[in-house]
GROMACS .gro file of C-alpha atoms in nm:
model
  324
    1MET     CA    1   3.495   0.801   3.606
    2THR     CA    2   3.774   0.615   3.784
    3GLY     CA    3   4.142   0.598   3.691
    4LYS     CA    4   4.316   0.740   3.386
    5PRO     CA    5   4.220   0.655   3.029
    6VAL     CA    6   4.439   0.405   2.848
    7SER     CA    7   4.546   0.403   2.484
    8ALA     CA    8   4.306   0.145   2.338
    9ARG     CA    9   4.068  -0.128   2.449
   10ASP     CA   10   3.843  -0.391   2.293
   11GLY     CA   11   3.481  -0.481   2.357
   12ARG     CA   12   3.291  -0.790   2.246
   13ALA     CA   13   2.934  -0.904   2.200
   14TRP     CA   14   2.753  -1.167   1.996
   15ALA     CA   15   2.430  -1.258   1.824
   16LYS     CA   16   2.115  -1.389   1.984
   17VAL     CA   17   1.830  -1.611   1.872
   18ILE     CA   18   1.475  -1.615   2.007
   19LEU     CA   19   1.327  -1.963   2.041
   20ALA     CA   20   0.985  -1.822   2.134
   21GLY     CA   21   0.834  -1.491   2.237
   22GLU     CA   22   0.876  -1.251   1.943
   23HIS     CA   23   0.642  -0.950   1.936
   24ALA     CA   24   0.454  -1.059   2.247
   25VAL     CA   25   0.756  -0.972   2.462
   26VAL     CA   26   0.697  -0.598   2.416
   27HIS     CA   27   0.353  -0.653   2.571
   28GLY     CA   28   0.495  -0.814   2.885
   29ALA     CA   29   0.499  -1.176   2.771
   30PRO     CA   30   0.814  -1.389   2.821
   31ALA     CA   31   1.075  -1.464   2.557
   32LEU     CA   32   1.308  -1.765   2.548
   33VAL     CA   33   1.639  -1.640   2.412
   34LEU     CA   34   1.983  -1.791   2.355
   35PRO     CA   35   2.318  -1.619   2.297
   36PHE     CA   36   2.475  -1.726   1.967
   37PRO     CA   37   2.849  -1.646   1.989
   38GLN     CA   38   2.930  -1.813   1.656
   39LEU     CA   39   2.844  -1.470   1.517
   40SER     CA   40   3.016  -1.191   1.705
   41VAL     CA   41   3.113  -0.824   1.713
   42THR     CA   42   3.446  -0.676   1.819
   43ALA     CA   43   3.492  -0.306   1.888
   44THR     CA   44   3.815  -0.116   1.951
   45ALA     CA   45   3.813   0.227   2.114
   46GLN     CA   46   4.114   0.457   2.116
   47HIS     CA   47   4.198   0.821   2.167
   48ALA     CA   48   4.257   1.031   1.857
   49GLY     CA   49   4.383   1.365   1.982
   50SER     CA   50   4.147   1.636   2.096
   51SER     CA   51   3.856   1.815   1.940
   52ARG     CA   52   3.669   2.131   2.032
   53THR     CA   53   3.353   2.029   1.851
   54ARG     CA   54   3.098   1.827   2.040
   55ARG     CA   55   2.993   1.626   1.736
   56ASP     CA   56   3.346   1.493   1.690
   57THR     CA   57   3.384   1.374   2.048
   58PHE     CA   58   3.311   1.016   1.945
   59SER     CA   59   3.361   0.887   1.592
   60PHE     CA   60   3.245   0.543   1.479
   61THR     CA   61   3.358   0.335   1.184
   62MET     CA   62   3.216  -0.003   1.089
   63GLU     CA   63   3.417  -0.283   0.935
   64GLY     CA   64   3.362  -0.641   0.823
   65SER     CA   65   3.456  -0.802   0.494
   66ARG     CA   66   3.143  -1.018   0.473
   67ARG     CA   67   2.878  -0.778   0.596
   68GLN     CA   68   2.833  -0.437   0.751
   69ALA     CA   69   2.674  -0.340   1.075
   70PRO     CA   70   2.353  -0.135   1.070
   71GLY     CA   71   2.410   0.226   0.969
   72ALA     CA   72   2.775   0.162   0.884
   73ALA     CA   73   2.931   0.492   0.785
   74GLU     CA   74   3.225   0.710   0.875
   75GLY     CA   75   3.117   0.919   1.172
   76GLY     CA   76   2.871   0.662   1.304
   77ASN     CA   77   2.490   0.665   1.301
   78ASP     CA   78   2.215   0.811   1.514
   79ALA     CA   79   2.201   0.511   1.746
   80MET     CA   80   2.575   0.507   1.807
   81CYS     CA   81   2.584   0.882   1.857
   82ALA     CA   82   2.303   0.850   2.111
   83LEU     CA   83   2.496   0.572   2.286
   84ALA     CA   84   2.814   0.782   2.298
   85SER     CA   85   2.627   1.084   2.434
   86ALA     CA   86   2.459   0.875   2.704
   87PHE     CA   87   2.790   0.709   2.796
   88ARG     CA   88   2.967   1.043   2.822
   89ALA     CA   89   2.693   1.183   3.045
   90ALA     CA   90   2.677   0.871   3.263
   91VAL     CA   91   3.049   0.844   3.340
   92GLY     CA   92   3.167   1.203   3.301
   93VAL     CA   93   3.387   1.190   2.992
   94ALA     CA   94   3.511   1.539   2.913
   95GLU     CA   95   3.430   1.672   2.568
   96GLU     CA   96   3.795   1.734   2.483
   97HIS     CA   97   3.850   1.357   2.472
   98ARG     CA   98   3.807   1.261   2.108
   99VAL     CA   99   3.751   0.888   2.073
  100VAL     CA  100   3.746   0.668   1.763
  101VAL     CA  101   3.555   0.340   1.790
  102GLU     CA  102   3.606   0.080   1.518
  103ILE     CA  103   3.349  -0.198   1.498
  104ASP     CA  104   3.400  -0.529   1.319
  105CYS     CA  105   3.063  -0.704   1.292
  106THR     CA  106   3.002  -1.056   1.164
  107VAL     CA  107   2.635  -1.057   1.270
  108PRO     CA  108   2.433  -0.999   0.952
  109PRO     CA  109   2.205  -0.698   0.995
  110GLY     CA  110   1.831  -0.715   0.955
  111ARG     CA  111   1.814  -1.089   1.019
  112GLY     CA  112   1.660  -1.097   1.367
  113LEU     CA  113   1.992  -1.186   1.530
  114GLY     CA  114   2.046  -0.869   1.735
  115SER     CA  115   2.308  -0.703   1.517
  116SER     CA  116   2.233  -0.348   1.632
  117ALA     CA  117   2.236  -0.441   2.002
  118ALA     CA  118   2.557  -0.641   1.960
  119CYS     CA  119   2.731  -0.347   1.792
  120ALA     CA  120   2.616  -0.114   2.070
  121GLN     CA  121   2.724  -0.357   2.344
  122ALA     CA  122   3.068  -0.410   2.191
  123ALA     CA  123   3.120  -0.037   2.143
  124LEU     CA  124   3.009   0.031   2.499
  125GLY     CA  125   3.249  -0.231   2.636
  126ALA     CA  126   3.537  -0.081   2.440
  127MET     CA  127   3.462   0.271   2.559
  128ALA     CA  128   3.424   0.160   2.919
  129GLN     CA  129   3.758  -0.019   2.912
  130LEU     CA  130   3.927   0.275   2.742
  131PHE     CA  131   3.829   0.505   3.027
  132ARG     CA  132   3.869   0.234   3.293
  133VAL     CA  133   3.506   0.256   3.394
  134GLU     CA  134   3.331  -0.036   3.562
  135LEU     CA  135   2.970  -0.035   3.447
  136THR     CA  136   2.706  -0.216   3.645
  137SER     CA  137   2.499  -0.460   3.441
  138ARG     CA  138   2.197  -0.237   3.497
  139LEU     CA  139   2.373   0.073   3.364
  140ALA     CA  140   2.520  -0.115   3.067
  141PHE     CA  141   2.175  -0.250   2.981
  142GLY     CA  142   2.025   0.098   3.001
  143LEU     CA  143   2.292   0.248   2.777
  144VAL     CA  144   2.254  -0.019   2.510
  145GLN     CA  145   1.879   0.036   2.530
  146VAL     CA  146   1.935   0.402   2.444
  147ALA     CA  147   2.082   0.290   2.111
  148GLU     CA  148   1.816   0.024   2.062
  149GLN     CA  149   1.531   0.268   2.109
  150VAL     CA  150   1.679   0.487   1.837
  151THR     CA  151   1.718   0.188   1.604
  152HIS     CA  152   1.385   0.016   1.664
  153GLY     CA  153   1.160   0.279   1.816
  154ARG     CA  154   1.019   0.052   2.085
  155ALA     CA  155   1.264  -0.212   2.205
  156SER     CA  156   1.170  -0.473   2.465
  157GLY     CA  157   1.527  -0.502   2.593
  158VAL     CA  158   1.561  -0.871   2.514
  159ASP     CA  159   1.834  -0.806   2.255
  160ALA     CA  160   2.025  -0.568   2.480
  161MET     CA  161   2.038  -0.830   2.753
  162ALA     CA  162   2.102  -1.138   2.539
  163VAL     CA  163   2.401  -1.007   2.342
  164ALA     CA  164   2.601  -0.964   2.661
  165THR     CA  165   2.530  -1.295   2.834
  166SER     CA  166   2.666  -1.646   2.799
  167THR     CA  167   2.352  -1.800   2.950
  168PRO     CA  168   2.014  -1.888   2.800
  169LEU     CA  169   1.751  -1.655   2.943
  170LEU     CA  170   1.381  -1.633   3.004
  171PHE     CA  171   1.326  -1.260   2.958
  172ARG     CA  172   1.017  -1.079   3.077
  173ALA     CA  173   0.935  -0.712   3.138
  174GLY     CA  174   1.296  -0.595   3.153
  175THR     CA  175   1.426  -0.871   3.376
  176ALA     CA  176   1.573  -1.211   3.296
  177ARG     CA  177   1.604  -1.546   3.465
  178GLU     CA  178   1.905  -1.762   3.378
  179LEU     CA  179   1.819  -2.109   3.255
  180VAL     CA  180   2.002  -2.439   3.281
  181PRO     CA  181   1.944  -2.618   2.948
  182ARG     CA  182   1.921  -2.994   2.941
  183CYS     CA  183   1.829  -3.050   2.577
  184GLU     CA  184   2.084  -3.248   2.382
  185GLY     CA  185   2.093  -3.149   2.019
  186LEU     CA  186   2.195  -2.874   1.782
  187LEU     CA  187   2.055  -2.541   1.675
  188ILE     CA  188   2.085  -2.436   1.311
  189VAL     CA  189   2.049  -2.071   1.209
  190ALA     CA  190   1.968  -2.031   0.839
  191ASP     CA  191   1.987  -1.697   0.660
  192SER     CA  192   1.710  -1.647   0.404
  193GLY     CA  193   1.917  -1.380   0.232
  194THR     CA  194   1.640  -1.124   0.277
  195THR     CA  195   1.633  -0.841   0.526
  196GLY     CA  196   1.366  -0.848   0.792
  197HIS     CA  197   1.147  -0.544   0.852
  198THR     CA  198   1.087  -0.510   1.224
  199ARG     CA  199   0.920  -0.169   1.216
  200GLU     CA  200   0.684  -0.278   0.938
  201ALA     CA  201   0.608  -0.602   1.122
  202VAL     CA  202   0.526  -0.414   1.442
  203GLU     CA  203   0.301  -0.173   1.251
  204LEU     CA  204   0.127  -0.459   1.070
  205LEU     CA  205   0.060  -0.638   1.397
  206ALA     CA  206  -0.065  -0.319   1.559
  207ARG     CA  207  -0.310  -0.259   1.272
  208GLY     CA  208  -0.438  -0.614   1.310
  209PHE     CA  209  -0.488  -0.565   1.682
  210ALA     CA  210  -0.673  -0.238   1.623
  211SER     CA  211  -0.907  -0.396   1.370
  212ARG     CA  212  -1.013  -0.693   1.581
  213SER     CA  213  -1.133  -0.652   1.936
  214GLY     CA  214  -0.950  -0.878   2.181
  215SER     CA  215  -0.693  -0.993   1.924
  216ARG     CA  216  -0.396  -0.844   2.108
  217GLU     CA  217  -0.491  -1.019   2.430
  218ALA     CA  218  -0.543  -1.348   2.245
  219PHE     CA  219  -0.205  -1.316   2.070
  220VAL     CA  220  -0.019  -1.239   2.391
  221ARG     CA  221  -0.196  -1.518   2.578
  222GLU     CA  222  -0.113  -1.780   2.315
  223ALA     CA  223   0.245  -1.654   2.286
  224THR     CA  224   0.287  -1.671   2.663
  225ASP     CA  225   0.155  -2.027   2.681
  226LEU     CA  226   0.382  -2.144   2.398
  227THR     CA  227   0.691  -1.971   2.539
  228GLU     CA  228   0.639  -2.105   2.890
  229ALA     CA  229   0.589  -2.456   2.749
  230ALA     CA  230   0.904  -2.416   2.539
  231GLU     CA  231   1.100  -2.310   2.846
  232ARG     CA  232   0.984  -2.615   3.039
  233ALA     CA  233   1.084  -2.842   2.751
  234PHE     CA  234   1.420  -2.666   2.710
  235THR     CA  235   1.512  -2.699   3.077
  236GLY     CA  236   1.360  -3.047   3.102
  237GLY     CA  237   1.560  -3.198   2.817
  238ARG     CA  238   1.261  -3.263   2.590
  239ILE     CA  239   1.379  -3.154   2.246
  240GLN     CA  240   1.073  -3.296   2.067
  241ASP     CA  241   0.839  -3.094   2.287
  242LEU     CA  242   1.057  -2.787   2.238
  243GLY     CA  243   1.034  -2.836   1.863
  244THR     CA  244   0.657  -2.875   1.877
  245ASN     CA  245   0.625  -2.544   2.056
  246MET     CA  246   0.858  -2.375   1.809
  247ASN     CA  247   0.648  -2.504   1.521
  248SER     CA  248   0.335  -2.369   1.687
  249TYR     CA  249   0.497  -2.032   1.750
  250HIS     CA  250   0.588  -2.006   1.383
  251VAL     CA  251   0.225  -2.071   1.293
  252LEU     CA  252   0.122  -1.793   1.534
  253LEU     CA  253   0.358  -1.547   1.363
  254ARG     CA  254   0.264  -1.668   1.015
  255ASN     CA  255  -0.107  -1.626   1.084
  256ALA     CA  256  -0.033  -1.270   1.196
  257GLY     CA  257   0.129  -1.200   0.858
  258LEU     CA  258   0.482  -1.181   0.992
  259SER     CA  259   0.639  -1.458   0.784
  260THR     CA  260   0.705  -1.481   0.409
  261ASP     CA  261   0.666  -1.752   0.147
  262ALA     CA  262   1.044  -1.799   0.141
  263ILE     CA  263   1.065  -1.834   0.518
  264ASP     CA  264   0.772  -2.076   0.525
  265ALA     CA  265   0.940  -2.291   0.259
  266MET     CA  266   1.257  -2.312   0.468
  267VAL     CA  267   1.060  -2.405   0.780
  268ARG     CA  268   0.877  -2.683   0.593
  269ALA     CA  269   1.203  -2.813   0.446
  270ALA     CA  270   1.371  -2.834   0.787
  271VAL     CA  271   1.079  -3.024   0.943
  272ALA     CA  272   1.057  -3.257   0.642
  273ALA     CA  273   1.427  -3.335   0.687
  274GLY     CA  274   1.361  -3.448   1.044
  275SER     CA  275   1.403  -3.132   1.250
  276PRO     CA  276   1.193  -3.149   1.569
  277GLY     CA  277   1.096  -2.786   1.514
  278ALA     CA  278   1.172  -2.476   1.309
  279LYS     CA  279   1.050  -2.117   1.301
  280ILE     CA  280   1.129  -1.766   1.197
  281THR     CA  281   1.331  -1.575   1.455
  282GLY     CA  282   1.330  -1.204   1.530
  283GLY     CA  283   1.109  -0.925   1.401
  284GLY     CA  284   0.986  -1.108   1.093
  285MET     CA  285   0.894  -1.037   0.732
  286GLY     CA  286   1.232  -1.178   0.630
  287GLY     CA  287   1.552  -1.264   0.816
  288CYS     CA  288   1.651  -1.603   0.954
  289VAL     CA  289   1.498  -1.940   1.030
  290ILE     CA  290   1.614  -2.144   1.328
  291ALA     CA  291   1.581  -2.522   1.335
  292LEU     CA  292   1.653  -2.792   1.591
  293ALA     CA  293   1.844  -3.105   1.500
  294HIS     CA  294   1.929  -3.427   1.679
  295ALA     CA  295   2.295  -3.528   1.699
  296GLY     CA  296   2.415  -3.654   1.363
  297GLN     CA  297   2.123  -3.492   1.184
  298ALA     CA  298   2.245  -3.134   1.146
  299GLN     CA  299   2.406  -3.170   0.804
  300GLU     CA  300   2.092  -3.320   0.656
  301VAL     CA  301   1.873  -3.042   0.798
  302ALA     CA  302   2.121  -2.776   0.685
  303ARG     CA  303   2.124  -2.920   0.333
  304ALA     CA  304   1.745  -2.915   0.325
  305LEU     CA  305   1.746  -2.551   0.434
  306ALA     CA  306   1.999  -2.466   0.162
  307SER     CA  307   1.790  -2.643  -0.100
  308ALA     CA  308   1.490  -2.439   0.014
  309GLY     CA  309   1.675  -2.111  -0.033
  310ALA     CA  310   1.902  -2.050   0.267
  311VAL     CA  311   2.213  -1.861   0.154
  312ARG     CA  312   2.420  -1.975   0.455
  313THR     CA  313   2.379  -2.162   0.780
  314TRP     CA  314   2.550  -2.174   1.118
  315THR     CA  315   2.527  -2.459   1.371
  316ALA     CA  316   2.583  -2.459   1.747
  317PRO     CA  317   2.510  -2.688   2.041
  318LEU     CA  318   2.161  -2.625   2.174
  319GLY     CA  319   2.243  -2.665   2.539
  320THR     CA  320   2.600  -2.543   2.578
  321VAL     CA  321   2.716  -2.190   2.501
  322GLU     CA  322   3.089  -2.159   2.436
  323LEU     CA  323   3.214  -1.802   2.413
  324PRO     CA  324   3.497  -1.722   2.169
   0.00000   0.00000   0.00000
């Protein structure tokens, strides 16, 4: 640890959306992922006297008038406690330093938008600033992954990397390549109002793979082809081709049992309203739909999504990421 701790510091992170690559990414396939700063997390870390008990070294509280972060409770949750313990060990924070971290999260949990990773990243940034520690990107990624592994069991790392970047990424096997987007258009995120079930989706997919010889390889191969084609369309400015690949990826996930009737209805409504492409995003079995829209078309697509059951929508430029 360098320097002396200061009185209080803030950390920030934001949501992410996956255009293609869900579930296959944990098997080494690529994922095309965008930061979505319209939904963000702010964390404030400050000293709160001293404590002799190890369990009170770091205390977490979650806030947010519209929604709570995963595991929101006085005293934190297992993932946050694991993050704090790993941070303390990595940078040498003495146990007598009692720290309170307050997290204000506007990323709805369980929607495939990276809420847990964003909360961990924001908390980590606040703690690092409080103790005047400069974390390398590699170390920060590893620490957020500690929390993500507790939350999700097996985490690919795509969320941990995407919630801290301002650049679209092609993520693969723990590394990421920054992309220069050239697609003109808008991205709409639509909340179905139902919580996704990542663990159940992973287990369902695993049972399917176990029951059919060669099915895992076929799934990963098709997912890889679609994601690589989506990346070429995204960087080549071909929004229609990008949409086509998103549509196909949704079919892949739906055929694997990872969508729901409500999600499918929203996807159909967006495409019928003129969206070049729409799909579920994230772990599946609930959560959010993402849809592309040409300029001047976003309101019509958003209305169609609302009519199909979306409880709220957010819209952002597809090719330009503007951080708050």
